[in-house]
Every structure is written in C-alpha cells, then in structure tokens.
Amino acid sequence: VHRLALQFERDFVGRRVVATSPQGRFAPGAALLDACTLEASRAVGKQLFLGFRAHDGRPDDGLWLRIHLGMYGAWDFYGRISPISSAAPAFGSIGAPRARRAVRIAEYETALDPRSAGDGEPPAPVGQVRLRLLAKGCEDGTGPAWSLADLRGPSACEVLDADAVHRIVAGLGPDPLNDDNDAARERFVAGVARRAVPIGRLLMDQSVVSGIGNVYRAELLFRAGLDPFTPGRAVHEDRLAGLWADWSTLLARGVSAGIMLTRDEVDPDDVARARQHPDLRHWVYRRQGEPCRRCGTPISMALLGQRKLYWCMVCQA
Ligand SMILES: [Zn+2]
C-alpha cells in the first residue's frame, strides 16, 4: 500500500482527475471526486488515503478517498507510470519510465500486457472496475500524456471528510514508515505489553501496529525466535522493541524492492532470484512440512486469528 501511495504521488498528485465508476457501484463517490485535483497520497498500514481538492474549492474543504484492498482488491495502472523506487524495478517491463507500461499492484505486483493500453489511448475498462481515475495533460512528448488507475474488488472504498479520516487514523496502531520515532515504538510496546493475547495475534491487530499481514507476522516471529503463542505480556520489552525495529526494516525493504523479502540475502542477484521464485523469499511462510532453513525441523502450521500461521517449533521455542 505504501508503493501504491508512492505511485499516486508520482503520477497523479497535482493533477485533475476524471473519476468514473465503470461498474456503477461507486457512481455517487466517483461523481464527488470527478474533476477534482489530487493533492495528497498517503498510506497508513493497509489503508490508502487519497486527498482531493475541488477544482474551485478551498484547501480546507477537501475530500478523502479511503481504500482498503482486502484480500482480493487491486489497482491496475496504465499509461505514464513512473518508477517508484531507486531499487531495481520489480519487473523488466516496468523499468523504462517513459515507455508504455501496465502494472497491477495488489498484495503482489504483476506486469500486465502493455498492449492492453491500446494505441496510445486509455484502454476501455475490462470487467468489474469499481473506480477509474484518469489524469490527462502531461504533454512532454516522451510517452503517454495520461495516467490511468483502475480499482477492482476493494473491501473498502468510500469518500470521507478530513475529520472522519483523522478518527480512522487515530484508531490505527503506528506505522513505522510514517512514525519512525521513539514514541511510535513505545506505543507499540505498550499495546502489547499487558495483553494476555498471543503475540501472533497482536501483530496482526491493526490497532496495535499497522500493516502487518500474514506473511510478515510469520516471518517477524521467526526472525525474533519467538513462539507465536506467547502472551504479549510475557514478551520482554526489549524483544518487543526489537520486533518493532525489524518490522521497520522489513517494511522499508518491501517498499523498495516491491516484494516481501524477509530472508537476509539481499544482494542484487539474490533479490533478482527471489523475484522469480516466491519460495525463496521467506523463512517459514507457506513452508508447512518443509525443513526449517536453520535447523531442519519440519515447519508447523496452525490457525491463529483465523489465518494460517507458520513457525518452527525448535527455533521458536
Ligand atoms: Zn528451526
């Protein structure tokens, strides 16, 4: 979601958008945003907030679009899609900043067929597109003069005022990319330290810490050598501070690389291999029954918080 926020920042912020709901389900919301200028693009954990100013409006009466992709949502980008990190591009086809490209950003990123963008014009919507944002008028003669984003299958998509956004964000735990400071770390530690709930559940509680999903939960606990079923209050505060620091590291790495790479082989060759082979990216995630990469014990799996949890019973005893 941080990568989505950066993509909107690069190619949409500062421009007026044409907003439509090709599917129709979000027609009233799209009508509110249509012809507005996108002014801000922010991620907080798993949620994306796009701030709009009406074309003739004052800066303080803006509208915010809140998106949560959930398990099945995705944004498809076409046209002018600028690179969003200095790291190697996630896919060869999105390396050139000015070439015609198409990419889907969801839990994973995939290159779409750039020819789907047609002969230099925005493509017709395909399937169930909840919201389409089109920014035109970037005429520098080096590539498409437009950028297009199609939203599919989100679990939340709504237009809010600034007060409502503040209330939602206030209920979210700290996000290390937004709150890289001691106070945020202490908030996380305090949110865990007195709880009888297993640490493996608390890490996915978005009111305790923002952004951790099933992959990062399993991998953070392995990297910390922590039994996922340990109650939060039984985890020493130094180890909680270590979890926060590691989450900050992994999140920054993920935003830069475009993949959730949780093993420590991060030289360029290894990153390139891990892009091609998801099974190389993780210590325990989706490795049930396979030998632990450290000790050889078969990786365990159980349901925790209604999601599959993977861990090594020996390394995380
Ligand atoms: Zn092990």
Short mmCIF file of C-alpha atoms and ligand atoms in Angstrom, two decimals:
data_model
loop_
_atom_site.label_atom_id
_atom_site.label_comp_id
_atom_site.label_asym_id
_atom_site.label_seq_id
_atom_site.Cartn_x
_atom_site.Cartn_y
_atom_site.Cartn_z
CA VAL A 1 0.00 0.00 0.00
CA HIS A 2 2.95 2.32 0.56
CA ARG A 3 4.00 1.54 -3.00
CA LEU A 4 0.50 2.45 -4.19
CA ALA A 5 0.70 5.73 -2.31
CA LEU A 6 4.04 6.47 -3.98
CA GLN A 7 2.67 5.59 -7.42
CA PHE A 8 -0.20 8.06 -6.99
CA GLU A 9 2.26 10.61 -5.64
CA ARG A 10 4.44 10.34 -8.73
CA ASP A 11 1.82 10.34 -11.46
CA PHE A 12 -1.43 11.79 -10.10
CA VAL A 13 -0.76 14.29 -7.32
CA GLY A 14 -1.10 17.84 -8.58
CA ARG A 15 -3.33 16.86 -11.47
CA ARG A 16 -7.08 16.98 -12.06
CA VAL A 17 -8.67 13.62 -12.47
CA VAL A 18 -11.60 12.25 -14.37
CA ALA A 19 -13.30 9.89 -11.90
CA THR A 20 -15.85 7.31 -13.02
CA SER A 21 -17.28 4.03 -11.79
CA PRO A 22 -17.45 1.83 -14.89
CA GLN A 23 -19.09 -0.91 -12.83
CA GLY A 24 -21.57 1.56 -11.37
CA ARG A 25 -21.30 0.53 -7.72
CA PHE A 26 -19.31 3.61 -6.79
CA ALA A 27 -21.02 6.10 -9.11
CA PRO A 28 -22.02 8.59 -6.34
CA GLY A 29 -18.49 8.60 -4.88
CA ALA A 30 -16.88 8.96 -8.29
CA ALA A 31 -19.17 11.91 -9.04
CA LEU A 32 -17.91 13.67 -5.90
CA LEU A 33 -14.28 13.24 -6.97
CA ASP A 34 -14.69 13.92 -10.67
CA ALA A 35 -12.78 17.00 -11.90
CA CYS A 36 -11.09 17.42 -8.51
CA THR A 37 -7.32 17.79 -8.15
CA LEU A 38 -5.47 15.07 -6.27
CA GLU A 39 -3.46 16.80 -3.56
CA ALA A 40 -2.20 14.08 -1.25
CA SER A 41 -1.49 10.37 -1.29
CA ARG A 42 -0.79 8.54 1.96
CA ALA A 43 -0.66 5.01 3.23
CA VAL A 44 -1.31 4.08 6.83
CA GLY A 45 -0.76 0.38 7.26
CA LYS A 46 -3.09 -1.38 4.88
CA GLN A 47 -5.19 1.66 4.04
CA LEU A 48 -4.70 4.18 1.26
CA PHE A 49 -5.92 7.75 1.63
CA LEU A 50 -6.11 10.00 -1.43
CA GLY A 51 -6.83 13.66 -0.70
CA PHE A 52 -8.69 15.75 -3.27
CA ARG A 53 -9.41 19.44 -3.59
CA ALA A 54 -12.42 20.55 -5.57
CA HIS A 55 -11.38 22.47 -8.66
CA ASP A 56 -12.75 25.74 -7.31
CA GLY A 57 -12.69 24.77 -3.66
CA ARG A 58 -10.66 25.97 -0.72
CA PRO A 59 -7.78 23.84 0.52
CA ASP A 60 -9.57 23.13 3.79
CA ASP A 61 -12.72 21.60 2.36
CA GLY A 62 -11.11 18.67 0.69
CA LEU A 63 -12.41 15.18 0.22
CA TRP A 64 -10.60 11.98 1.04
CA LEU A 65 -10.92 8.67 -0.71
CA ARG A 66 -10.25 5.76 1.65
CA ILE A 67 -9.35 2.42 0.09
CA HIS A 68 -8.70 -0.93 1.75
CA LEU A 69 -7.89 -3.59 -0.82
CA GLY A 70 -8.65 -6.50 1.49
CA MET A 71 -7.75 -9.94 0.22
CA TYR A 72 -8.84 -9.52 -3.38
CA GLY A 73 -8.57 -5.87 -4.33
CA ALA A 74 -6.08 -4.47 -6.83
CA TRP A 75 -5.15 -1.31 -8.67
CA ASP A 76 -4.20 -1.56 -12.34
CA PHE A 77 -2.06 1.28 -13.72
CA TYR A 78 -1.73 2.17 -17.40
CA GLY A 79 -0.08 4.88 -19.41
CA ARG A 80 2.55 7.03 -17.74
CA ILE A 81 3.74 5.02 -14.74
CA SER A 82 6.90 6.40 -13.20
CA PRO A 83 9.32 4.18 -11.30
CA ILE A 84 8.62 4.37 -7.59
CA SER A 85 11.92 3.34 -6.08
CA SER A 86 15.58 3.57 -6.82
CA ALA A 87 15.91 -0.16 -6.37
CA ALA A 88 15.88 -2.47 -9.35
CA PRO A 89 12.43 -2.47 -10.92
CA ALA A 90 10.24 -5.33 -9.86
CA PHE A 91 9.69 -6.41 -13.44
CA GLY A 92 11.73 -5.77 -16.54
CA SER A 93 8.79 -4.36 -18.38
CA ILE A 94 8.32 -1.55 -15.88
CA GLY A 95 11.92 -0.38 -15.89
CA ALA A 96 11.63 2.30 -18.54
CA PRO A 97 9.93 5.39 -17.16
CA ARG A 98 8.56 6.67 -20.45
CA ALA A 99 7.63 3.50 -22.28
CA ARG A 100 4.05 2.40 -22.38
CA ARG A 101 3.54 0.11 -19.44
CA ALA A 102 0.85 -1.55 -17.38
CA VAL A 103 1.14 -2.97 -13.90
CA ARG A 104 -1.19 -4.41 -11.28
CA ILE A 105 -0.41 -3.52 -7.67
CA ALA A 106 -2.11 -5.64 -5.04
CA GLU A 107 -0.66 -7.87 -2.35
CA TYR A 108 1.77 -8.81 -5.11
CA GLU A 109 2.74 -6.84 -8.18
CA THR A 110 2.38 -8.23 -11.65
CA ALA A 111 3.16 -6.79 -15.04
CA LEU A 112 0.11 -6.50 -17.30
CA ASP A 113 0.37 -6.69 -21.06
CA PRO A 114 1.29 -3.13 -22.06
CA ARG A 115 -0.55 -3.63 -25.33
CA SER A 116 -3.75 -3.68 -23.26
CA ALA A 117 -3.42 0.10 -23.21
CA GLY A 118 -4.25 0.21 -26.92
CA ASP A 119 -2.84 2.66 -29.45
CA GLY A 120 -1.66 5.27 -27.03
CA GLU A 121 -5.15 5.87 -25.66
CA PRO A 122 -6.57 4.83 -22.27
CA PRO A 123 -7.98 1.32 -22.60
CA ALA A 124 -11.67 0.61 -22.22
CA PRO A 125 -12.43 -0.80 -18.76
CA VAL A 126 -12.44 -4.58 -18.57
CA GLY A 127 -14.57 -6.45 -16.04
CA GLN A 128 -15.65 -5.07 -12.68
CA VAL A 129 -13.86 -1.76 -12.29
CA ARG A 130 -15.21 -0.03 -9.17
CA LEU A 131 -13.38 3.23 -9.71
CA ARG A 132 -11.35 4.64 -12.57
CA LEU A 133 -9.09 7.66 -12.08
CA LEU A 134 -7.67 9.24 -15.22
CA ALA A 135 -5.17 12.10 -15.16
CA LYS A 136 -4.56 13.74 -18.50
CA GLY A 137 -2.45 16.54 -19.86
CA CYS A 138 1.13 15.55 -19.13
CA GLU A 139 2.43 16.60 -22.54
CA ASP A 140 6.19 16.45 -22.64
CA GLY A 141 6.46 14.37 -25.79
CA THR A 142 8.25 11.46 -24.15
CA GLY A 143 5.44 8.98 -23.70
CA PRO A 144 1.79 8.74 -22.77
CA ALA A 145 0.30 12.08 -21.76
CA TRP A 146 -2.08 10.34 -19.37
CA SER A 147 -2.02 8.07 -16.35
CA LEU A 148 -4.85 5.71 -15.55
CA ALA A 149 -5.66 3.75 -12.39
CA ASP A 150 -8.44 1.15 -12.25
CA LEU A 151 -9.59 -0.15 -8.86
CA ARG A 152 -11.06 -3.64 -8.62
CA GLY A 153 -12.56 -5.61 -5.75
CA PRO A 154 -11.66 -3.46 -2.72
CA SER A 155 -13.07 -4.34 0.68
CA ALA A 156 -13.49 -0.63 1.45
CA CYS A 157 -13.92 2.31 -0.92
CA GLU A 158 -15.50 5.48 0.42
CA VAL A 159 -15.32 9.26 0.30
CA LEU A 160 -14.77 10.94 3.68
CA ASP A 161 -14.11 14.36 5.10
CA ALA A 162 -10.90 15.17 6.94
CA ASP A 163 -12.42 14.65 10.40
CA ALA A 164 -13.51 11.13 9.54
CA VAL A 165 -10.03 10.35 8.22
CA HIS A 166 -8.46 11.63 11.44
CA ARG A 167 -10.75 9.41 13.51
CA ILE A 168 -9.84 6.34 11.47
CA VAL A 169 -6.11 7.01 11.56
CA ALA A 170 -6.26 7.70 15.32
CA GLY A 171 -7.62 4.19 15.80
CA LEU A 172 -4.73 2.60 13.92
CA GLY A 173 -1.51 1.47 15.51
CA PRO A 174 1.76 3.09 14.49
CA ASP A 175 3.18 2.53 11.01
CA PRO A 176 6.99 2.61 11.06
CA LEU A 177 7.21 4.34 7.69
CA ASN A 178 5.06 7.22 8.94
CA ASP A 179 6.08 7.25 12.60
CA ASP A 180 9.75 6.40 12.71
CA ASN A 181 10.36 7.63 16.24
CA ASP A 182 10.64 6.54 19.88
CA ALA A 183 7.05 7.49 20.67
CA ALA A 184 5.72 5.15 17.99
CA ARG A 185 7.88 2.30 19.24
CA GLU A 186 6.69 2.89 22.80
CA ARG A 187 3.08 2.92 21.63
CA PHE A 188 3.61 -0.47 20.01
CA VAL A 189 5.35 -1.88 23.08
CA ALA A 190 2.61 -0.56 25.38
CA GLY A 191 -0.07 -2.01 23.10
CA VAL A 192 1.40 -5.48 23.51
CA ALA A 193 2.98 -5.50 26.93
CA ARG A 194 0.00 -6.02 29.20
CA ARG A 195 -2.05 -8.26 26.99
CA ALA A 196 -2.79 -11.94 27.57
CA VAL A 197 -3.41 -12.35 23.83
CA PRO A 198 -0.77 -14.37 21.92
CA ILE A 199 1.86 -12.23 20.24
CA GLY A 200 0.96 -13.96 16.96
CA ARG A 201 -2.47 -12.35 17.15
CA LEU A 202 -1.37 -8.97 18.44
CA LEU A 203 0.98 -8.45 15.50
CA MET A 204 -1.99 -8.65 13.12
CA ASP A 205 -4.20 -6.39 15.25
CA GLN A 206 -4.22 -3.14 13.25
CA SER A 207 -4.97 -1.12 16.38
CA VAL A 208 -1.70 -2.35 17.91
CA VAL A 209 0.58 -1.94 14.90
CA SER A 210 -0.29 -1.00 11.33
CA GLY A 211 0.35 -3.01 8.24
CA ILE A 212 1.42 -6.46 9.38
CA GLY A 213 -0.34 -9.21 7.47
CA ASN A 214 0.01 -12.94 7.43
CA VAL A 215 3.38 -13.09 5.66
CA TYR A 216 5.13 -10.56 7.86
CA ARG A 217 3.59 -11.95 11.06
CA ALA A 218 5.10 -15.37 10.50
CA GLU A 219 8.43 -14.06 9.31
CA LEU A 220 8.90 -11.45 12.06
CA LEU A 221 8.25 -14.07 14.73
CA PHE A 222 10.72 -16.47 13.16
CA ARG A 223 13.37 -13.78 12.83
CA ALA A 224 12.82 -12.94 16.52
CA GLY A 225 12.92 -16.59 17.59
CA LEU A 226 9.58 -16.07 19.33
CA ASP A 227 6.91 -18.69 19.97
CA PRO A 228 3.78 -17.20 18.32
CA PHE A 229 1.59 -18.39 21.20
CA THR A 230 3.50 -16.44 23.86
CA PRO A 231 1.13 -13.97 25.55
CA GLY A 232 2.06 -10.36 24.79
CA ARG A 233 2.71 -9.62 28.48
CA ALA A 234 5.26 -12.47 28.67
CA VAL A 235 7.45 -10.99 25.92
CA HIS A 236 10.25 -8.84 27.33
CA GLU A 237 10.03 -5.20 26.32
CA ASP A 238 13.49 -5.34 24.75
CA ARG A 239 12.30 -8.07 22.45
CA LEU A 240 9.20 -6.05 21.57
CA ALA A 241 11.41 -3.10 20.72
CA GLY A 242 13.39 -5.50 18.54
CA LEU A 243 10.21 -6.63 16.76
CA TRP A 244 9.33 -3.00 16.05
CA ALA A 245 12.79 -2.32 14.67
CA ASP A 246 12.67 -5.42 12.50
CA TRP A 247 9.22 -4.52 11.17
CA SER A 248 10.58 -1.10 10.27
CA THR A 249 13.47 -2.73 8.40
CA LEU A 250 11.35 -5.27 6.54
CA LEU A 251 8.68 -2.77 5.59
CA ALA A 252 11.22 -0.33 4.14
CA ARG A 253 12.85 -3.19 2.26
CA GLY A 254 9.50 -4.34 0.90
CA VAL A 255 8.53 -0.87 -0.29
CA SER A 256 11.87 -0.51 -2.02
CA ALA A 257 12.00 -3.98 -3.57
CA GLY A 258 8.32 -4.43 -4.37
CA ILE A 259 8.29 -7.91 -2.88
CA MET A 260 8.00 -9.16 0.69
CA LEU A 261 11.56 -10.36 1.08
CA THR A 262 12.16 -11.50 4.64
CA ARG A 263 15.32 -13.55 4.31
CA ASP A 264 18.56 -11.68 4.57
CA GLU A 265 20.04 -12.47 1.18
CA VAL A 266 19.66 -9.02 -0.24
CA ASP A 267 22.49 -8.69 -2.72
CA PRO A 268 21.14 -7.88 -6.18
CA ASP A 269 21.49 -11.39 -7.59
CA ASP A 270 19.56 -12.91 -4.74
CA VAL A 271 16.83 -10.29 -4.95
CA ALA A 272 16.52 -11.00 -8.66
CA ARG A 273 16.16 -14.72 -7.98
CA ALA A 274 13.62 -14.11 -5.22
CA ARG A 275 11.54 -12.04 -7.64
CA GLN A 276 11.22 -15.01 -9.92
CA HIS A 277 10.79 -17.61 -7.17
CA PRO A 278 8.46 -16.69 -4.29
CA ASP A 279 9.53 -19.83 -2.42
CA LEU A 280 12.97 -18.25 -1.88
CA ARG A 281 11.66 -15.16 -0.12
CA HIS A 282 10.65 -16.49 3.28
CA TRP A 283 11.86 -18.47 6.27
CA VAL A 284 8.60 -20.18 7.24
CA TYR A 285 5.64 -18.67 5.40
CA ARG A 286 3.81 -21.34 3.36
CA ARG A 287 6.55 -23.86 4.15
CA GLN A 288 4.46 -26.28 6.24
CA GLY A 289 6.20 -29.67 6.44
CA GLU A 290 9.34 -28.44 4.69
CA PRO A 291 12.61 -28.41 6.65
CA CYS A 292 13.42 -25.28 8.63
CA ARG A 293 16.14 -23.35 6.82
CA ARG A 294 18.04 -23.07 10.13
CA CYS A 295 17.53 -26.36 11.98
CA GLY A 296 15.86 -28.79 9.58
CA THR A 297 12.74 -29.36 11.71
CA PRO A 298 9.57 -29.57 9.59
CA ILE A 299 7.75 -26.23 9.67
CA SER A 300 4.48 -26.28 11.62
CA MET A 301 1.16 -24.72 10.68
CA ALA A 302 -1.88 -23.81 12.80
CA LEU A 303 -4.76 -21.38 12.61
CA LEU A 304 -4.28 -18.27 14.71
CA GLY A 305 -6.54 -15.29 14.29
CA GLN A 306 -8.34 -17.27 11.55
CA ARG A 307 -5.25 -17.12 9.36
CA LYS A 308 -2.65 -19.80 8.77
CA LEU A 309 0.35 -19.35 10.99
CA TYR A 310 3.68 -20.96 10.08
CA TRP A 311 6.50 -21.41 12.56
CA CYS A 312 9.44 -23.63 13.60
CA MET A 313 8.79 -25.39 16.92
CA VAL A 314 12.52 -25.62 17.66
CA CYS A 315 13.82 -22.22 16.58
CA GLN A 316 10.79 -20.51 18.12
CA ALA A 317 10.55 -22.46 21.38
ZN ZN B 1 14.15 -24.23 13.00
#
